[in-house]
Coordinates of C-alpha atoms in Angstrom, one line a residue:
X196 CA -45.2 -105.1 -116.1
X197 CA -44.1 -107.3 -113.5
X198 CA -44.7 -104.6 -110.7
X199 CA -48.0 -104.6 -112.1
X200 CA -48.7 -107.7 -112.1
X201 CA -47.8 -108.2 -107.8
X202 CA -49.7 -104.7 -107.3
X203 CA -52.9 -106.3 -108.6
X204 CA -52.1 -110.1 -106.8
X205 CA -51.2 -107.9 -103.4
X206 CA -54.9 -106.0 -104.0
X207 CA -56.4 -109.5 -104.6
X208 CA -55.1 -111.1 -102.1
X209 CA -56.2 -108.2 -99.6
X210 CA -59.3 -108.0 -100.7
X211 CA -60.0 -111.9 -100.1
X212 CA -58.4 -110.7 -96.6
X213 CA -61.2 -108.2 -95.9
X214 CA -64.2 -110.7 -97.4
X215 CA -63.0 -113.7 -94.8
X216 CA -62.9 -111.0 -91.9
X217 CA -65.9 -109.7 -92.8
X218 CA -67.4 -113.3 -93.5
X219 CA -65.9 -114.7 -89.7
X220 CA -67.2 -111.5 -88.1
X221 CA -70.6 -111.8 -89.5
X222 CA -70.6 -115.9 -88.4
X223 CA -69.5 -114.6 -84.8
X224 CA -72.2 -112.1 -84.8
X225 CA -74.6 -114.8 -85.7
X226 CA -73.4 -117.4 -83.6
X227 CA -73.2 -114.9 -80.5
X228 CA -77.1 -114.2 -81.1
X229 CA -78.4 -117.7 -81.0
X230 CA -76.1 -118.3 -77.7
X231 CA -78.4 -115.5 -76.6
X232 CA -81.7 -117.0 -77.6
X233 CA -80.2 -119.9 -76.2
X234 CA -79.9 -118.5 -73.0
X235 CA -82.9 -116.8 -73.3
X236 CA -85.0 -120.0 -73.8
X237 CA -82.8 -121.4 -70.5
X238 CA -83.9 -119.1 -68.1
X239 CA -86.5 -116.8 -67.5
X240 CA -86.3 -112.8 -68.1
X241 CA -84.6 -111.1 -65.1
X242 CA -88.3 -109.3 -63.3
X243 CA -88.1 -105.6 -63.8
X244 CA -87.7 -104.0 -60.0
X245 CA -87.5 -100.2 -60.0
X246 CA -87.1 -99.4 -56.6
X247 CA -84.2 -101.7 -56.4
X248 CA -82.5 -99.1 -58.9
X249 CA -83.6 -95.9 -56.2
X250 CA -82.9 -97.8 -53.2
X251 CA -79.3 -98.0 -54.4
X252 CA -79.4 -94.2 -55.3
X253 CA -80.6 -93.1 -52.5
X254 CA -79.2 -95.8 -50.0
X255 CA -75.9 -95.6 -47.5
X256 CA -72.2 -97.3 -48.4
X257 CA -72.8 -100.1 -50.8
X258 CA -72.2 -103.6 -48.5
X259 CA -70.9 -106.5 -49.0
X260 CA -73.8 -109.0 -49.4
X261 CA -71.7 -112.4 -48.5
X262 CA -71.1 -110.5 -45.2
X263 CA -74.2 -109.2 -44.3
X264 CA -75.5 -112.9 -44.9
X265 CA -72.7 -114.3 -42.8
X266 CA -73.1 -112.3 -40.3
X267 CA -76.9 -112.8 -40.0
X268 CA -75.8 -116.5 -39.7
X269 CA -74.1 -116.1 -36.6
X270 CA -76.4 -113.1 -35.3
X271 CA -79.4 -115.3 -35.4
X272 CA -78.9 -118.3 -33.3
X273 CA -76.5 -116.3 -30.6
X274 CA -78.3 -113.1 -30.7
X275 CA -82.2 -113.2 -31.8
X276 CA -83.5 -114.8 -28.6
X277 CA -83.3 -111.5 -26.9
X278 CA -82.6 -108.6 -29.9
X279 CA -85.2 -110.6 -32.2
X280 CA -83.8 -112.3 -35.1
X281 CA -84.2 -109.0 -37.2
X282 CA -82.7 -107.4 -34.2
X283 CA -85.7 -105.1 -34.0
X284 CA -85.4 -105.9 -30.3
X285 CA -87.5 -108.2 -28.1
X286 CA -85.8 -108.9 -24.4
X287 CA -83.0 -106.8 -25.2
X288 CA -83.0 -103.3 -27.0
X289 CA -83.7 -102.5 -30.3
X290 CA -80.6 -102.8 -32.5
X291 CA -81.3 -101.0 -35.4
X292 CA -81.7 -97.9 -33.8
X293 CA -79.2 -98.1 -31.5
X294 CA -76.6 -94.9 -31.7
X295 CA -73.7 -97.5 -30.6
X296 CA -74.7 -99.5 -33.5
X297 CA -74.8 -96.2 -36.1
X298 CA -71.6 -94.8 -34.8
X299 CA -70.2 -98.6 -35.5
X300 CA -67.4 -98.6 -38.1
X301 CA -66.9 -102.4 -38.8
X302 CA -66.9 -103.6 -35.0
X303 CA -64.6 -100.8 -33.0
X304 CA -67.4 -99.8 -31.4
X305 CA -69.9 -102.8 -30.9
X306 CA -67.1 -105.0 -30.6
X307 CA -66.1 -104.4 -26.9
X308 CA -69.4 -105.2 -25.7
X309 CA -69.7 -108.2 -27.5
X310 CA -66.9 -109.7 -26.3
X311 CA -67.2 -108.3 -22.9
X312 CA -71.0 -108.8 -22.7
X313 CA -73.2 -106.1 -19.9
X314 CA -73.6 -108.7 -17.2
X315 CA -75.4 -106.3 -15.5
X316 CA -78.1 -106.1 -17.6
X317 CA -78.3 -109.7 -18.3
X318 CA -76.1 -109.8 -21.5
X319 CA -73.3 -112.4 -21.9
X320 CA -70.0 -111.9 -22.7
X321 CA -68.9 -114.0 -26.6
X322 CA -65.2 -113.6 -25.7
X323 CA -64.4 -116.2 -28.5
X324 CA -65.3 -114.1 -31.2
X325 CA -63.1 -113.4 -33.6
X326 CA -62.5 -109.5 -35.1
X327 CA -64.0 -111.4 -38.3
X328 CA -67.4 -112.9 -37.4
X329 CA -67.8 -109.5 -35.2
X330 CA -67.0 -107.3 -38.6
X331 CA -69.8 -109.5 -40.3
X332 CA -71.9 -108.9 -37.3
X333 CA -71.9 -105.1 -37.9
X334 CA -72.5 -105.5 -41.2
X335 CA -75.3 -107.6 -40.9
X336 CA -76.6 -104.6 -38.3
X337 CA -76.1 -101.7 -40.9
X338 CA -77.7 -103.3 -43.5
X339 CA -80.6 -103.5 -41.2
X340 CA -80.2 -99.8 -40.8
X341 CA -80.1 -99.2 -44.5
X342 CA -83.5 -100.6 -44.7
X343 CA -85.4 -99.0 -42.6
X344 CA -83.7 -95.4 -43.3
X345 CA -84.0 -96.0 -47.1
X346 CA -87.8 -95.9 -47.5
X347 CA -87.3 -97.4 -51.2
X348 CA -85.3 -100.7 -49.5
X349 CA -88.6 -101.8 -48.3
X350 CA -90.1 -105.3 -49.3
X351 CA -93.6 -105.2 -49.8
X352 CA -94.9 -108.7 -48.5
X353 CA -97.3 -110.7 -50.8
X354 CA -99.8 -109.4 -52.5
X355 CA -101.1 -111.9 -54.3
X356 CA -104.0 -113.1 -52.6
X357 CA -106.6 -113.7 -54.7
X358 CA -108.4 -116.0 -56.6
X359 CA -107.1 -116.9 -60.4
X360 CA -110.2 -118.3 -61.5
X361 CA -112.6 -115.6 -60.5
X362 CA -109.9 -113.3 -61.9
X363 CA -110.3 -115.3 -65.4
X364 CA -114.2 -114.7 -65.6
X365 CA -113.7 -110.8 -64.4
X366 CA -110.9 -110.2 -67.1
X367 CA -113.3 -111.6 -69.8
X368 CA -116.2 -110.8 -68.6
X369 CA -117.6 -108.2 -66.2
X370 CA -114.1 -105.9 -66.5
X371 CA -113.9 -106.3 -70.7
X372 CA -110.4 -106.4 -70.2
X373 CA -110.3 -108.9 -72.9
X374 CA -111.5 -106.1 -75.3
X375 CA -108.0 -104.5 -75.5
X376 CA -105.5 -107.3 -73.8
X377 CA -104.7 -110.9 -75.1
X378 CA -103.0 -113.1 -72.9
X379 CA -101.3 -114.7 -75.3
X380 CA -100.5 -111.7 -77.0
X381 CA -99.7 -108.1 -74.8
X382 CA -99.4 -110.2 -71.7
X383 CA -97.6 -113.4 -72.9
X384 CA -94.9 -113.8 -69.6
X385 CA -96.0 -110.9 -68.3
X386 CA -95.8 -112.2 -64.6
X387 CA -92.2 -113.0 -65.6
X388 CA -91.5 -109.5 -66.2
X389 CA -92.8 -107.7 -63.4
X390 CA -92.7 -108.1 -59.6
X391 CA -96.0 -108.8 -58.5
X392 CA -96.0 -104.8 -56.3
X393 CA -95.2 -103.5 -60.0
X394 CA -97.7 -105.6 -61.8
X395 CA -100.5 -104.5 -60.0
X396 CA -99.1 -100.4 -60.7
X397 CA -99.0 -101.5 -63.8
X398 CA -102.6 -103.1 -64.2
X399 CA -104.3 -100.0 -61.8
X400 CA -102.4 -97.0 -63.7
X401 CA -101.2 -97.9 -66.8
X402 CA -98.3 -95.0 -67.3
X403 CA -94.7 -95.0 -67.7
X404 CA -93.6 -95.5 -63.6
X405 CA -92.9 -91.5 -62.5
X406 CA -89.7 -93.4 -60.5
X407 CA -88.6 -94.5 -64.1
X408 CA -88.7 -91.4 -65.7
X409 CA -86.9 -89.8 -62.6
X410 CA -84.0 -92.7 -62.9
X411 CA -83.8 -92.2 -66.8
X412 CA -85.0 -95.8 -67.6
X413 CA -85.7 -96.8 -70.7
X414 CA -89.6 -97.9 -70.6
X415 CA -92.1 -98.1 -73.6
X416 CA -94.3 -95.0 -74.5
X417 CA -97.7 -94.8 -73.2
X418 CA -99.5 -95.6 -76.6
X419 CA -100.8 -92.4 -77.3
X420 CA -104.4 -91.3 -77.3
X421 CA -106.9 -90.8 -80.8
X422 CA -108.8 -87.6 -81.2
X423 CA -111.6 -86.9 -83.8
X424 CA -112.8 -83.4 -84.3
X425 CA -115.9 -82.8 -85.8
X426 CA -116.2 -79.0 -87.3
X427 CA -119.2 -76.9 -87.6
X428 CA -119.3 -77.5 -91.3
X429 CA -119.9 -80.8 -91.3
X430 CA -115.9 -81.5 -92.0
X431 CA -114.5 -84.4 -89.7
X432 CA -111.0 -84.8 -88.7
X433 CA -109.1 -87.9 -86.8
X434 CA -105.5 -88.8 -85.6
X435 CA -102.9 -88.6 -82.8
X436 CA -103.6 -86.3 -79.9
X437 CA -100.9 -83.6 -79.2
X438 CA -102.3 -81.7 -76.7
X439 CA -106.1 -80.9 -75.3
X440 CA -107.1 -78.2 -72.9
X441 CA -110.5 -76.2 -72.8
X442 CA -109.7 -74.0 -75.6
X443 CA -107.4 -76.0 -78.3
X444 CA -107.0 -79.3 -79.6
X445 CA -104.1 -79.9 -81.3
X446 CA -103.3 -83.5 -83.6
X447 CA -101.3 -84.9 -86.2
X448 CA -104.3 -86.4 -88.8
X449 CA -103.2 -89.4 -90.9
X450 CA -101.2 -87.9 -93.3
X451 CA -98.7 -86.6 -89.9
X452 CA -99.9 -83.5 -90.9
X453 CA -100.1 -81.0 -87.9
X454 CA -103.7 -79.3 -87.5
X455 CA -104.7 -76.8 -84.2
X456 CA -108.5 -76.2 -83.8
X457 CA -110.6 -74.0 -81.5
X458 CA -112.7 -76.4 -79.1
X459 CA -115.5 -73.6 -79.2
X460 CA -116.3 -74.3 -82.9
X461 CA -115.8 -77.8 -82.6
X462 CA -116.9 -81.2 -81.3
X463 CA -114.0 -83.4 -79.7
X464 CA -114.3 -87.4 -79.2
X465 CA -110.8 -89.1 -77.5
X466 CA -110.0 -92.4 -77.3
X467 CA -108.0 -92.8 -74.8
X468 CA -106.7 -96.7 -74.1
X469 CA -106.2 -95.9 -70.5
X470 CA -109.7 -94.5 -70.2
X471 CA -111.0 -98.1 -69.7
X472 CA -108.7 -98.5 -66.7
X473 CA -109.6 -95.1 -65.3
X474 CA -113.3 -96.3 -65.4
X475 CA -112.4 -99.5 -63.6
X476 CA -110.7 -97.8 -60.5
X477 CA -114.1 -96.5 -58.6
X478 CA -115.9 -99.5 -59.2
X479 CA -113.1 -102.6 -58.7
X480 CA -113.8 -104.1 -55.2
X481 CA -110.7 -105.3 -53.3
X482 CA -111.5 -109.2 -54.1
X483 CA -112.0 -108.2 -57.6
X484 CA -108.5 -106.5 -57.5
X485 CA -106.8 -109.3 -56.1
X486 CA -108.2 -111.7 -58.2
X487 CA -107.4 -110.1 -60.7
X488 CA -103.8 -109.9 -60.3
X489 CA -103.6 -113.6 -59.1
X490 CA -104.9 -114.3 -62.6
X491 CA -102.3 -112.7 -63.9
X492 CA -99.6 -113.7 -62.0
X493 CA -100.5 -117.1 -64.4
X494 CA -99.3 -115.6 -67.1
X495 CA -95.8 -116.7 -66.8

């Protein structure tokens, strides 16, 4: 009796053990999502940037970013006035380019001439350099390199140029954008999510990015198309568009139920939500384009 009696205490006392675990994991869990919606509320979602993602895959050595930006410190003001302050060259030669620079491996090879300068072509000698500030030099010069060899490091410059306003009254008028988009609903913070060079892709062609796909990112479905077939006799059939050439059309209909018909027998009507942005490509005008996305680059 008495071993009984402490088997069923120990089991108690266990399973009280297990119920305050379970209780302080569950707070934790609760606790550690409203830090996140706390720090969501803070600051703003992180802009999506997919070549970022390929210009890594595809780009040279991974460098050190504090150097690069030290050593454009001390490259600009002693350097620029004759290699150009993106050392693209102006006076002097072009940098970038430069084989002595490419063959470089953290100053063994550009570091000679900087400290002994070519008088004789009108290039001091920086003899107080250390082996330091000449390593961030170098690095400052192959990240230069990276860029232009890596045709995914390239910054598109600004692209919005247009007018918001005008963009308003083409978006709800004249383009019947407003039809299918709210901008308080779909595109709440959309110009917080995307870079303005992905916003336009986006707003042009609206499919999943091809770079995406190739980098396995995770991006939302295109929302897929509606088909209706109407039969010769007289029966009418609508869902989800599978697949559609010039002989078959193939759906699920509401019920998810798979149907295949033959297109020479039939009548087929899709409704296609990218049509409307198809339609819009021939006839946008640049200013209308631009305006556009200036309009909504306000959505933030």
């Amino acid at each position: 009796m008495p071993q009984r009696f402490f088997i069923v205490c120990a089991g108690l006392l266990l399973s009280a053990a297990i119920c305050s675990g379970q209780a302080d994991q569950a707070a934790n869990a609760e606790k550690q999502q409203q830090q996140q919606k706390n720090d969501a509320q803070k600051s703003p979602p992180k802009k999506e940037s997919t070549t970022d993602a390929l210009a890594a895959l595809l780009g040279g050595p991974k460098l050190d970013k504090e150097a690069v930006e030290r050593g454009r410190k001390i490259f600009v003001p002693t350097c620029g006035f004759c290699h150009g302050n993106d050392a693209h060259g102006k006076s002097g030669p072009d940098l970038v380019r430069s084989p002595l620079v490419l063959h470089d491996n953290k100053g063994d090879a550009i570091g000679p001439v900087i400290r002994n300068g070519r008088l004789e072509r009108g290039m001091p000698a920086f003899a107080s350099f250390t082996n330091e500030q000449i390593e961030d030099i170098s690095t400052f010069l192959h990240s230069l390199a990276q860029d232009v060899s890596n045709r995914f490091a390239y910054r598109i410059g600004d692209v919005v140029t247009g007018d918001p306003t005008k963009g308003a009254v083409f978006f709800n008028g004249e383009g019947h954008c407003s039809n299918c988009h709210q901008p308080a609903g779909d595109l709440a913070h959309v110009a917080t999510k995307y870079e303005p060079v992905e916003l336009q892709r986006r707003m042009l062609y609206p499919a999943p990015n091809p770079i995406d796909v190739f980098l396995g990112k995770s991006s939302a479905p295109p929302v897929p198309s509606k088909v209706t077939v109407k039969l010769a006799s007289g029966e009418q059939v609508s869902g989800t568009l599978i697949h559609l050439d010039e002989f078959t059309v193939t759906m699920h209909d509401g019920a998810g139920t798979y149907r295949s018909f033959l297109r020479d027998s039939a009548t087929v009507e899709v409704q296609d939500p990218r049509a409307q942005h198809e339609a819009l490509l021939p006839l946008y005008t640049d200013e209308q384009m631009h305006n556009v996305l200036a309009y909504l680059e306000t959505l933030k």
